Amino acid sequence: MTERQLSLNAFIYPSGHHEAAWRHPQSRPDRIYDVTYYQEIGRTAEAAKLDAVFFADGPALRTNVAHNAAPGLEPITLLTAIAAATTHLGLIATASTTYYEPYNLARLFSSLDHISGGRAGWNIVTTGTDLAAANFGLDRHPDHAERYARAREFVDAVVALWDSWEDDAILLDQAAGRYADPDKIHRIDFEGEYLKVRGPFNAARTPQGYPVLVQAGASNEGRSFAGRYAEAIFTAHQRLTDAQAFYADIKAKAREFGRDPEQVKILPGISPFIGDTEADAKRLEREFNELTVPEYGLAQLESIAGKSLRHLALDELVPVEEFDGAGDVTDNARSRLQVVAGIVRRDRPTLRGLLHRLAGARGHRVFAGTPEQVADTIEEWFRNGAADGFNVMPPYYPGGLEVFTSTVVPILQERGLFRTEYTGTTLRDHFGLARPESRFARRPALAR
Amino acid sequence: MTERQLSLNAFIYPSGHHEAAWRHPQSRPDRIYDVTYYQEIGRTAEAAKLDAVFFADGPALRTNVAHNAAPGLEPITLLTAIAAATTHLGLIATASTTYYEPYNLARLFSSLDHISGGRAGWNIVTTGTDLAAANFGLDRHPDHAERYARAREFVDAVVALWDSWEDDAILLDQAAGRYADPDKIHRIDFEGEYLKVRGPFNAARTPQGYPVLVQAGASNEGRSFAGRYAEAIFTAHQRLTDAQAFYADIKAKAREFGRDPEQVKILPGISPFIGDTEADAKRLEREFNELTVPEYGLAQLESIAGKSLRHLALDELVPVEEFDGAGDVTDNARSRLQVVAGIVRRDRPTLRGLLHRLAGARGHRVFAGTPEQVADTIEEWFRNGAADGFNVMPPYYPGGLEVFTSTVVPILQERGLFRTEYTGTTLRDHFGLARPESRFARRPALAR
């Protein structure tokens, strides 16, 4: 491969990323509990040679289901079903370090990596909502610093479990009655402030060594975590300059941790409305915006702002001061609040206009244009130090992915920026990431 | 259906239930991390119209992998992959109430039930080993009574989560912008001594209402738990009379809890060696027994006995006193210890003979005979108040299941004891269990 290649994931949200997608005739909210719906989406992504599909997740009902369809299927099981319907496509699930136990989560992802032949990725999140906390016996969620401290221990413990069996631990010597070499299967004896895990793990090392570690936190703590652990980073930026600054910062942080910055892939979100003409694309975006329920968007915005906004009128300009960092915001809302404040300051929208902007993809970048224009902006960000690829967030499913793969992907392929065939079989192969060696390999055996 | 029908599950253990199976040319230990191996087994079970496949589980490496193959894939993900390769077969996974969080486990099983179109079952275990405890930050596992107290709360909370969305909560009114009726989605506000879970759940009710509740504990506490919650019970008995007593006891306990005893299915394990003649079958059993590694079996037996047995000689009779309930045994080993003590007292085996007896299926009943003889013993137990069906535990996979389904199942079908076609699509349909109504149905809405 002569030229640096883009990575492209399809970020799946049941009816689509636009909050009103479920009301549009092009979406299929009637199928969101139907596994064949997701298997078809997976096959569409694989036919276009995308790197992976990706699901967000949280252990609570966070969507106001009065006015929007919430995801209902658990991502790891769902990706296992997609694995069974595909052969090359990467499979990335979000899971929480705050509300899981490392041994249980290590097993689920190990199993997904074995079952899929090396296609699993774990999007590591710390889950900062009181709604989730209340489902796990807590009155409030642990604070940002505590969550990240636990997350560091959690990832260390889980990766150690995945390393627990060396790659050549299984002997399979039927004649001698020796199944495995106990000297190559290690206890991990992990002891941190929050977690204590002895091991050994109860499964062999996976095809990828271990699943790809993905991360999405944008706070200082999150960036530092990303620089240390993440092999791929999902991020939200509205503007090229912001994306460039983030890109440079993360690559620098990776270097600080002694890592090769090439082994850290940065993938901003983009939610494309695609039309034959730019006017068609914008008309389509308007069609979706007109289906939004203001009550729904307003409640979402209030949760970002951490305060009531009922005093604002829908068709009047939003005062800049409303989003100047005030309000009782939770840590994880801060970066989204900054995005909102930036839009209000720069573009001076009405409240309705602001709600429409946010309806697109929850703060991710919405772009309406022709296939050429979408390919142009992808190429611009890719060539100018803002992205190693993209998390594509179709505003509606399944059609929004189909139009992207059938119109934008061929242009990127013609430009030599995106593969026309898979050149490997694992997610690490697609992302260009090395297969890690077990930390226990070639060391003297530990006590079992 | 005129006659009462048997239920038959295939209990899957990677290479087979005999501890030396992995050494035998008829097993495939090289495929135990290969999902297509299990999908083929699932299709074999489904072609024979079996009720379900079933996996045991525990969050620790308990097998001595020096001399035996341990299961490596996590059962819920594995069953999801089998779901994708089958259409009717029930899918039962074991999972621990001691080492999981209710919200996480509820999601995994809900997802499996949705993905499979209503074929999920949960085998509820409390996991009583220090090996598991050490993987979750504990020095010792919680005692029997505490584990069962937590298990009761756990099942109550999980079932309430599964009931959280009433069956008709989703409106899908695209025109009016109303996705779901919030009055039909309930917080559960569960507060126990061990667990506190608020809800609401983040998924719609499943095709079966909720997965079938399965249980396998044989202690007094376990039986009481079974009588209260279990819809199917896996059990181990060597003799008809013991099985009859257990059967009568559980059905009585179900009645005490105000339940219909017909809605509690009792399924003993049976591990059949099948041959054209009885001599062939016994020769096959001997072939497997001769492949056992005495060191492996002795360590297993010591863990049941809770003491060293190195003073015994392999080819001398085991003294009856050795297993008279002495020793530092854990609670969960007690019922297995009773099985061993019974064998020693009744049959006076040598140590080698005892190890061979236990090598078959870890205390479950091993039966060597012709297809007719296997069908006869199944019919005898079924017609004489000892079983509603069986958990079939092939000594070796995949061949041991294939010979059972191709030779024994047709005899049972000819006798009118077993279905020749599925008459429903869910595991509840196969077991003849009613679909439960949500506890919240038709009650006034609770606060959200």
PDB file of N, CA and C in Angstrom, chain A residues 22-23 29 32-33 57-60 65-68 71-74 77 80 99 103-104 107 111 114 131 134-137 139 174-175 177-180 185 196 198-199 202-204, chain B residues 22-23 29 32-33 57-60 65-68 71-74 77 80 99 103-104 107 111 114 131 134-137 139 173-175 177-180 196 198-199 202-204:
ATOM      1  N   TRP A  22     -36.318   8.396  13.715  1.00  0.00           N
ATOM      2  CA  TRP A  22     -37.336   7.331  13.849  1.00  0.00           C
ATOM      3  C   TRP A  22     -38.680   7.741  13.278  1.00  0.00           C
ATOM      4  N   ARG A  23     -38.905   9.056  13.074  1.00  0.00           N
ATOM      5  CA  ARG A  23     -40.185   9.511  12.529  1.00  0.00           C
ATOM      6  C   ARG A  23     -40.171   9.591  11.003  1.00  0.00           C
ATOM      7  N   PRO A  29     -37.759   2.142  12.591  1.00  0.00           N
ATOM      8  CA  PRO A  29     -37.835   1.962  14.049  1.00  0.00           C
ATOM      9  C   PRO A  29     -38.573   0.685  14.447  1.00  0.00           C
ATOM     10  N   ILE A  32     -35.872  -2.245  15.299  1.00  0.00           N
ATOM     11  CA  ILE A  32     -34.693  -2.042  16.152  1.00  0.00           C
ATOM     12  C   ILE A  32     -34.472  -3.145  17.185  1.00  0.00           C
ATOM     13  N   TYR A  33     -35.402  -4.057  17.338  1.00  0.00           N
ATOM     14  CA  TYR A  33     -35.144  -5.240  18.167  1.00  0.00           C
ATOM     15  C   TYR A  33     -34.924  -6.491  17.310  1.00  0.00           C
ATOM     16  N   ASP A  57     -22.941   2.882  24.341  1.00  0.00           N
ATOM     17  CA  ASP A  57     -23.680   2.131  25.351  1.00  0.00           C
ATOM     18  C   ASP A  57     -23.630   2.800  26.715  1.00  0.00           C
ATOM     19  N   GLY A  58     -24.642   2.506  27.513  1.00  0.00           N
ATOM     20  CA  GLY A  58     -24.661   2.905  28.914  1.00  0.00           C
ATOM     21  C   GLY A  58     -25.699   2.082  29.649  1.00  0.00           C
ATOM     22  N   PRO A  59     -25.421   1.720  30.920  1.00  0.00           N
ATOM     23  CA  PRO A  59     -26.343   0.839  31.642  1.00  0.00           C
ATOM     24  C   PRO A  59     -27.474   1.605  32.318  1.00  0.00           C
ATOM     25  N   ALA A  60     -28.267   2.292  31.533  1.00  0.00           N
ATOM     26  CA  ALA A  60     -29.422   3.026  32.057  1.00  0.00           C
ATOM     27  C   ALA A  60     -30.291   3.445  30.873  1.00  0.00           C
ATOM     28  N   VAL A  65     -37.859   8.193  26.029  1.00  0.00           N
ATOM     29  CA  VAL A  65     -38.519   7.337  25.044  1.00  0.00           C
ATOM     30  C   VAL A  65     -39.940   7.787  24.713  1.00  0.00           C
ATOM     31  N   ALA A  66     -40.412   8.798  25.413  1.00  0.00           N
ATOM     32  CA  ALA A  66     -41.692   9.366  24.993  1.00  0.00           C
ATOM     33  C   ALA A  66     -41.592   9.875  23.556  1.00  0.00           C
ATOM     34  N   HIS A  67     -40.399  10.403  23.208  1.00  0.00           N
ATOM     35  CA  HIS A  67     -40.258  11.061  21.911  1.00  0.00           C
ATOM     36  C   HIS A  67     -39.113  10.553  21.054  1.00  0.00           C
ATOM     37  N   ASN A  68     -38.454   9.490  21.459  1.00  0.00           N
ATOM     38  CA  ASN A  68     -37.364   8.958  20.626  1.00  0.00           C
ATOM     39  C   ASN A  68     -37.162   7.483  20.936  1.00  0.00           C
ATOM     40  N   PRO A  71     -31.826   2.696  22.079  1.00  0.00           N
ATOM     41  CA  PRO A  71     -31.253   1.389  21.741  1.00  0.00           C
ATOM     42  C   PRO A  71     -31.685   0.385  22.809  1.00  0.00           C
ATOM     43  N   GLY A  72     -32.018  -0.819  22.422  1.00  0.00           N
ATOM     44  CA  GLY A  72     -32.496  -1.780  23.402  1.00  0.00           C
ATOM     45  C   GLY A  72     -31.613  -3.015  23.535  1.00  0.00           C
ATOM     46  N   LEU A  73     -30.810  -3.292  22.515  1.00  0.00           N
ATOM     47  CA  LEU A  73     -30.003  -4.503  22.563  1.00  0.00           C
ATOM     48  C   LEU A  73     -28.616  -4.175  23.107  1.00  0.00           C
ATOM     49  N   GLU A  74     -28.095  -5.098  23.894  1.00  0.00           N
ATOM     50  CA  GLU A  74     -26.776  -4.918  24.507  1.00  0.00           C
ATOM     51  C   GLU A  74     -25.722  -5.117  23.409  1.00  0.00           C
ATOM     52  N   THR A  77     -23.460  -8.647  22.798  1.00  0.00           N
ATOM     53  CA  THR A  77     -24.239  -9.740  22.220  1.00  0.00           C
ATOM     54  C   THR A  77     -24.640  -9.405  20.781  1.00  0.00           C
ATOM     55  N   THR A  80     -21.845  -9.908  18.495  1.00  0.00           N
ATOM     56  CA  THR A  80     -21.603 -11.342  18.300  1.00  0.00           C
ATOM     57  C   THR A  80     -22.511 -11.872  17.192  1.00  0.00           C
ATOM     58  N   TYR A  99     -19.090   0.468  35.953  1.00  0.00           N
ATOM     59  CA  TYR A  99     -20.208  -0.400  36.326  1.00  0.00           C
ATOM     60  C   TYR A  99     -20.059  -1.842  35.859  1.00  0.00           C
ATOM     61  N   TYR A 103     -13.158  -8.979  35.485  1.00  0.00           N
ATOM     62  CA  TYR A 103     -13.111 -10.379  35.024  1.00  0.00           C
ATOM     63  C   TYR A 103     -14.280 -10.671  34.084  1.00  0.00           C
ATOM     64  N   ASN A 104     -15.465 -10.173  34.415  1.00  0.00           N
ATOM     65  CA  ASN A 104     -16.627 -10.413  33.560  1.00  0.00           C
ATOM     66  C   ASN A 104     -16.473  -9.746  32.194  1.00  0.00           C
ATOM     67  N   ARG A 107     -13.941 -11.368  29.901  1.00  0.00           N
ATOM     68  CA  ARG A 107     -14.448 -12.597  29.287  1.00  0.00           C
ATOM     69  C   ARG A 107     -15.328 -12.295  28.082  1.00  0.00           C
ATOM     70  N   SER A 111     -14.261 -13.425  24.371  1.00  0.00           N
ATOM     71  CA  SER A 111     -15.130 -14.330  23.636  1.00  0.00           C
ATOM     72  C   SER A 111     -15.506 -13.732  22.273  1.00  0.00           C
ATOM     73  N   HIS A 114     -12.512 -14.136  20.013  1.00  0.00           N
ATOM     74  CA  HIS A 114     -12.379 -15.513  19.529  1.00  0.00           C
ATOM     75  C   HIS A 114     -13.462 -15.830  18.492  1.00  0.00           C
ATOM     76  N   LEU A 131     -28.167   8.454  36.491  1.00  0.00           N
ATOM     77  CA  LEU A 131     -29.136   7.427  36.095  1.00  0.00           C
ATOM     78  C   LEU A 131     -28.492   6.042  36.129  1.00  0.00           C
ATOM     79  N   ALA A 134     -27.713   4.869  39.818  1.00  0.00           N
ATOM     80  CA  ALA A 134     -28.882   4.379  40.568  1.00  0.00           C
ATOM     81  C   ALA A 134     -29.231   2.941  40.221  1.00  0.00           C
ATOM     82  N   ASN A 135     -28.756   2.456  39.091  1.00  0.00           N
ATOM     83  CA  ASN A 135     -28.996   1.054  38.732  1.00  0.00           C
ATOM     84  C   ASN A 135     -27.964   0.111  39.347  1.00  0.00           C
ATOM     85  N   PHE A 136     -26.973   0.720  40.051  1.00  0.00           N
ATOM     86  CA  PHE A 136     -25.921  -0.081  40.672  1.00  0.00           C
ATOM     87  C   PHE A 136     -25.778   0.265  42.148  1.00  0.00           C
ATOM     88  N   GLY A 137     -26.879   0.687  42.751  1.00  0.00           N
ATOM     89  CA  GLY A 137     -26.906   0.872  44.192  1.00  0.00           C
ATOM     90  C   GLY A 137     -26.295   2.159  44.696  1.00  0.00           C
ATOM     91  N   ASP A 139     -26.138   6.445  45.009  1.00  0.00           N
ATOM     92  CA  ASP A 139     -27.001   7.612  44.931  1.00  0.00           C
ATOM     93  C   ASP A 139     -26.509   8.602  43.881  1.00  0.00           C
ATOM     94  N   GLN A 174      -2.258 -35.024  22.927  1.00  0.00           N
ATOM     95  CA  GLN A 174      -3.233 -36.041  23.322  1.00  0.00           C
ATOM     96  C   GLN A 174      -2.540 -37.311  23.779  1.00  0.00           C
ATOM     97  N   ALA A 175      -1.448 -37.668  23.125  1.00  0.00           N
ATOM     98  CA  ALA A 175      -0.754 -38.909  23.451  1.00  0.00           C
ATOM     99  C   ALA A 175      -0.220 -38.863  24.880  1.00  0.00           C
ATOM    100  N   GLY A 177      -1.223 -36.806  27.227  1.00  0.00           N
ATOM    101  CA  GLY A 177      -2.212 -36.324  28.191  1.00  0.00           C
ATOM    102  C   GLY A 177      -1.901 -34.929  28.727  1.00  0.00           C
ATOM    103  N   ARG A 178      -1.189 -34.138  27.926  1.00  0.00           N
ATOM    104  CA  ARG A 178      -0.855 -32.767  28.354  1.00  0.00           C
ATOM    105  C   ARG A 178      -1.622 -31.784  27.483  1.00  0.00           C
ATOM    106  N   TYR A 179      -2.638 -31.137  28.067  1.00  0.00           N
ATOM    107  CA  TYR A 179      -3.430 -30.202  27.277  1.00  0.00           C
ATOM    108  C   TYR A 179      -2.734 -28.843  27.156  1.00  0.00           C
ATOM    109  N   ALA A 180      -2.297 -28.299  28.290  1.00  0.00           N
ATOM    110  CA  ALA A 180      -1.653 -26.983  28.262  1.00  0.00           C
ATOM    111  C   ALA A 180      -0.436 -26.987  29.179  1.00  0.00           C
ATOM    112  N   ILE A 185       0.634 -20.144  31.757  1.00  0.00           N
ATOM    113  CA  ILE A 185      -0.661 -19.571  32.130  1.00  0.00           C
ATOM    114  C   ILE A 185      -0.468 -18.917  33.491  1.00  0.00           C
ATOM    115  N   LYS A 196      -9.006  -5.599  42.708  1.00  0.00           N
ATOM    116  CA  LYS A 196      -8.076  -6.666  43.071  1.00  0.00           C
ATOM    117  C   LYS A 196      -8.521  -7.905  42.282  1.00  0.00           C
ATOM    118  N   ARG A 198      -7.054 -11.743  40.857  1.00  0.00           N
ATOM    119  CA  ARG A 198      -5.941 -12.675  40.913  1.00  0.00           C
ATOM    120  C   ARG A 198      -5.639 -13.380  39.598  1.00  0.00           C
ATOM    121  N   GLY A 199      -6.682 -13.789  38.869  1.00  0.00           N
ATOM    122  CA  GLY A 199      -6.430 -14.628  37.711  1.00  0.00           C
ATOM    123  C   GLY A 199      -6.015 -16.019  38.158  1.00  0.00           C
ATOM    124  N   ASN A 202      -9.627 -17.403  32.333  1.00  0.00           N
ATOM    125  CA  ASN A 202     -10.118 -18.737  31.976  1.00  0.00           C
ATOM    126  C   ASN A 202     -10.343 -18.922  30.471  1.00  0.00           C
ATOM    127  N   ALA A 203      -9.509 -18.282  29.687  1.00  0.00           N
ATOM    128  CA  ALA A 203      -9.559 -18.505  28.233  1.00  0.00           C
ATOM    129  C   ALA A 203      -8.192 -18.205  27.635  1.00  0.00           C
ATOM    130  N   ALA A 204      -7.939 -18.861  26.515  1.00  0.00           N
ATOM    131  CA  ALA A 204      -6.678 -18.660  25.798  1.00  0.00           C
ATOM    132  C   ALA A 204      -6.607 -17.248  25.232  1.00  0.00           C
TER     133      ALA A 204
ATOM    134  N   TRP B  22     -10.958 -35.271  25.593  1.00  0.00           N
ATOM    135  CA  TRP B  22     -10.091 -34.490  24.693  1.00  0.00           C
ATOM    136  C   TRP B  22      -8.936 -35.325  24.131  1.00  0.00           C
ATOM    137  N   ARG B  23      -8.655 -36.463  24.767  1.00  0.00           N
ATOM    138  CA  ARG B  23      -7.557 -37.316  24.289  1.00  0.00           C
ATOM    139  C   ARG B  23      -8.029 -38.345  23.270  1.00  0.00           C
ATOM    140  N   PRO B  29     -10.683 -31.412  20.335  1.00  0.00           N
ATOM    141  CA  PRO B  29     -10.184 -30.347  21.218  1.00  0.00           C
ATOM    142  C   PRO B  29      -9.515 -29.206  20.450  1.00  0.00           C
ATOM    143  N   ILE B  32     -12.123 -26.117  20.011  1.00  0.00           N
ATOM    144  CA  ILE B  32     -12.960 -25.590  21.104  1.00  0.00           C
ATOM    145  C   ILE B  32     -12.987 -24.062  21.198  1.00  0.00           C
ATOM    146  N   TYR B  33     -12.142 -23.382  20.419  1.00  0.00           N
ATOM    147  CA  TYR B  33     -12.267 -21.922  20.323  1.00  0.00           C
ATOM    148  C   TYR B  33     -12.895 -21.496  18.991  1.00  0.00           C
ATOM    149  N   ASP B  57     -20.965 -22.695  33.633  1.00  0.00           N
ATOM    150  CA  ASP B  57     -20.041 -21.557  33.641  1.00  0.00           C
ATOM    151  C   ASP B  57     -19.599 -21.183  35.042  1.00  0.00           C
ATOM    152  N   GLY B  58     -18.438 -20.576  35.110  1.00  0.00           N
ATOM    153  CA  GLY B  58     -17.939 -19.971  36.333  1.00  0.00           C
ATOM    154  C   GLY B  58     -16.820 -19.000  35.993  1.00  0.00           C
ATOM    155  N   PRO B  59     -16.731 -17.885  36.736  1.00  0.00           N
ATOM    156  CA  PRO B  59     -15.749 -16.854  36.389  1.00  0.00           C
ATOM    157  C   PRO B  59     -14.375 -17.135  36.996  1.00  0.00           C
ATOM    158  N   ALA B  60     -13.799 -18.254  36.662  1.00  0.00           N
ATOM    159  CA  ALA B  60     -12.461 -18.605  37.144  1.00  0.00           C
ATOM    160  C   ALA B  60     -11.954 -19.777  36.310  1.00  0.00           C
ATOM    161  N   VAL B  65      -5.748 -27.368  33.630  1.00  0.00           N
ATOM    162  CA  VAL B  65      -5.530 -27.431  32.185  1.00  0.00           C
ATOM    163  C   VAL B  65      -4.239 -28.149  31.808  1.00  0.00           C
ATOM    164  N   ALA B  66      -3.454 -28.521  32.798  1.00  0.00           N
ATOM    165  CA  ALA B  66      -2.299 -29.365  32.473  1.00  0.00           C
ATOM    166  C   ALA B  66      -2.788 -30.660  31.826  1.00  0.00           C
ATOM    167  N   HIS B  67      -3.964 -31.160  32.288  1.00  0.00           N
ATOM    168  CA  HIS B  67      -4.417 -32.481  31.845  1.00  0.00           C
ATOM    169  C   HIS B  67      -5.828 -32.494  31.264  1.00  0.00           C
ATOM    170  N   ASN B  68      -6.454 -31.371  31.087  1.00  0.00           N
ATOM    171  CA  ASN B  68      -7.786 -31.373  30.484  1.00  0.00           C
ATOM    172  C   ASN B  68      -8.054 -30.031  29.814  1.00  0.00           C
ATOM    173  N   PRO B  71     -13.294 -25.045  29.184  1.00  0.00           N
ATOM    174  CA  PRO B  71     -14.089 -24.200  28.283  1.00  0.00           C
ATOM    175  C   PRO B  71     -13.460 -22.812  28.259  1.00  0.00           C
ATOM    176  N   GLY B  72     -13.406 -22.188  27.108  1.00  0.00           N
ATOM    177  CA  GLY B  72     -12.756 -20.889  27.031  1.00  0.00           C
ATOM    178  C   GLY B  72     -13.685 -19.764  26.610  1.00  0.00           C
ATOM    179  N   LEU B  73     -14.796 -20.115  25.951  1.00  0.00           N
ATOM    180  CA  LEU B  73     -15.689 -19.069  25.459  1.00  0.00           C
ATOM    181  C   LEU B  73     -16.793 -18.808  26.481  1.00  0.00           C
ATOM    182  N   GLU B  74     -17.164 -17.550  26.596  1.00  0.00           N
ATOM    183  CA  GLU B  74     -18.188 -17.125  27.550  1.00  0.00           C
ATOM    184  C   GLU B  74     -19.544 -17.562  26.981  1.00  0.00           C
ATOM    185  N   THR B  77     -22.275 -15.017  24.997  1.00  0.00           N
ATOM    186  CA  THR B  77     -21.849 -14.646  23.651  1.00  0.00           C
ATOM    187  C   THR B  77     -21.873 -15.872  22.733  1.00  0.00           C
ATOM    188  N   THR B  80     -25.287 -16.627  21.654  1.00  0.00           N
ATOM    189  CA  THR B  80     -25.736 -15.638  20.670  1.00  0.00           C
ATOM    190  C   THR B  80     -25.281 -16.052  19.273  1.00  0.00           C
ATOM    191  N   TYR B  99     -21.282 -12.949  41.431  1.00  0.00           N
ATOM    192  CA  TYR B  99     -20.208 -12.185  40.793  1.00  0.00           C
ATOM    193  C   TYR B  99     -20.661 -11.368  39.592  1.00  0.00           C
ATOM    194  N   TYR B 103     -28.138  -5.406  36.847  1.00  0.00           N
ATOM    195  CA  TYR B 103     -28.484  -4.638  35.642  1.00  0.00           C
ATOM    196  C   TYR B 103     -27.710  -5.149  34.429  1.00  0.00           C
ATOM    197  N   ASN B 104     -26.420  -5.445  34.623  1.00  0.00           N
ATOM    198  CA  ASN B 104     -25.613  -5.956  33.504  1.00  0.00           C
ATOM    199  C   ASN B 104     -26.107  -7.320  33.031  1.00  0.00           C
ATOM    200  N   ARG B 107     -29.383  -7.280  31.165  1.00  0.00           N
ATOM    201  CA  ARG B 107     -29.242  -6.809  29.781  1.00  0.00           C
ATOM    202  C   ARG B 107     -28.751  -7.909  28.862  1.00  0.00           C
ATOM    203  N   SER B 111     -31.035  -9.323  25.863  1.00  0.00           N
ATOM    204  CA  SER B 111     -30.548  -9.202  24.499  1.00  0.00           C
ATOM    205  C   SER B 111     -30.542 -10.569  23.807  1.00  0.00           C
ATOM    206  N   HIS B 114     -34.110 -11.378  22.897  1.00  0.00           N
ATOM    207  CA  HIS B 114     -34.556 -10.633  21.706  1.00  0.00           C
ATOM    208  C   HIS B 114     -33.897 -11.184  20.444  1.00  0.00           C
ATOM    209  N   LEU B 131     -11.631 -19.702  44.130  1.00  0.00           N
ATOM    210  CA  LEU B 131     -10.965 -19.293  42.889  1.00  0.00           C
ATOM    211  C   LEU B 131     -11.709 -18.151  42.218  1.00  0.00           C
ATOM    212  N   ALA B 134     -11.451 -14.802  44.296  1.00  0.00           N
ATOM    213  CA  ALA B 134     -10.174 -14.087  44.147  1.00  0.00           C
ATOM    214  C   ALA B 134     -10.112 -13.258  42.871  1.00  0.00           C
ATOM    215  N   ASN B 135     -10.975 -13.570  41.915  1.00  0.00           N
ATOM    216  CA  ASN B 135     -11.014 -12.769  40.693  1.00  0.00           C
ATOM    217  C   ASN B 135     -11.904 -11.536  40.837  1.00  0.00           C
ATOM    218  N   PHE B 136     -12.552 -11.422  42.006  1.00  0.00           N
ATOM    219  CA  PHE B 136     -13.457 -10.294  42.257  1.00  0.00           C
ATOM    220  C   PHE B 136     -13.088  -9.590  43.561  1.00  0.00           C
ATOM    221  N   GLY B 137     -11.816  -9.654  43.905  1.00  0.00           N
ATOM    222  CA  GLY B 137     -11.320  -8.861  45.027  1.00  0.00           C
ATOM    223  C   GLY B 137     -11.598  -9.434  46.398  1.00  0.00           C
ATOM    224  N   ASP B 139     -11.155 -12.453  49.435  1.00  0.00           N
ATOM    225  CA  ASP B 139     -10.221 -13.488  49.871  1.00  0.00           C
ATOM    226  C   ASP B 139     -10.892 -14.854  49.925  1.00  0.00           C
ATOM    227  N   ASP B 173     -45.714   5.755  17.245  1.00  0.00           N
ATOM    228  CA  ASP B 173     -46.604   6.690  16.562  1.00  0.00           C
ATOM    229  C   ASP B 173     -45.738   7.773  15.926  1.00  0.00           C
ATOM    230  N   GLN B 174     -45.320   7.509  14.686  1.00  0.00           N
ATOM    231  CA  GLN B 174     -44.398   8.429  14.018  1.00  0.00           C
ATOM    232  C   GLN B 174     -45.061   9.769  13.733  1.00  0.00           C
ATOM    233  N   ALA B 175     -46.352   9.734  13.377  1.00  0.00           N
ATOM    234  CA  ALA B 175     -47.051  10.980  13.026  1.00  0.00           C
ATOM    235  C   ALA B 175     -47.113  11.926  14.217  1.00  0.00           C
ATOM    236  N   GLY B 177     -45.194  11.743  16.873  1.00  0.00           N
ATOM    237  CA  GLY B 177     -43.904  11.897  17.553  1.00  0.00           C
ATOM    238  C   GLY B 177     -43.871  11.216  18.906  1.00  0.00           C
ATOM    239  N   ARG B 178     -44.706  10.188  19.087  1.00  0.00           N
ATOM    240  CA  ARG B 178     -44.715   9.472  20.370  1.00  0.00           C
ATOM    241  C   ARG B 178     -44.152   8.067  20.153  1.00  0.00           C
ATOM    242  N   TYR B 179     -42.942   7.829  20.678  1.00  0.00           N
ATOM    243  CA  TYR B 179     -42.326   6.521  20.484  1.00  0.00           C
ATOM    244  C   TYR B 179     -42.856   5.498  21.475  1.00  0.00           C
ATOM    245  N   ALA B 180     -42.861   5.864  22.739  1.00  0.00           N
ATOM    246  CA  ALA B 180     -43.323   4.923  23.759  1.00  0.00           C
ATOM    247  C   ALA B 180     -44.195   5.654  24.773  1.00  0.00           C
ATOM    248  N   LYS B 196     -29.431  -2.841  45.375  1.00  0.00           N
ATOM    249  CA  LYS B 196     -30.313  -1.696  45.220  1.00  0.00           C
ATOM    250  C   LYS B 196     -30.283  -1.318  43.739  1.00  0.00           C
ATOM    251  N   ARG B 198     -32.558   0.853  40.716  1.00  0.00           N
ATOM    252  CA  ARG B 198     -33.703   1.722  40.497  1.00  0.00           C
ATOM    253  C   ARG B 198     -34.481   1.444  39.224  1.00  0.00           C
ATOM    254  N   GLY B 199     -33.765   1.161  38.120  1.00  0.00           N
ATOM    255  CA  GLY B 199     -34.458   1.080  36.843  1.00  0.00           C
ATOM    256  C   GLY B 199     -34.897   2.472  36.410  1.00  0.00           C
ATOM    257  N   ASN B 202     -33.436  -0.643  30.322  1.00  0.00           N
ATOM    258  CA  ASN B 202     -33.240   0.088  29.063  1.00  0.00           C
ATOM    259  C   ASN B 202     -33.513  -0.763  27.821  1.00  0.00           C
ATOM    260  N   ALA B 203     -34.466  -1.667  27.943  1.00  0.00           N
ATOM    261  CA  ALA B 203     -34.892  -2.434  26.766  1.00  0.00           C
ATOM    262  C   ALA B 203     -36.336  -2.884  26.941  1.00  0.00           C
ATOM    263  N   ALA B 204     -36.990  -3.071  25.818  1.00  0.00           N
ATOM    264  CA  ALA B 204     -38.373  -3.535  25.822  1.00  0.00           C
ATOM    265  C   ALA B 204     -38.455  -4.962  26.347  1.00  0.00           C
TER     266      ALA B 204
END
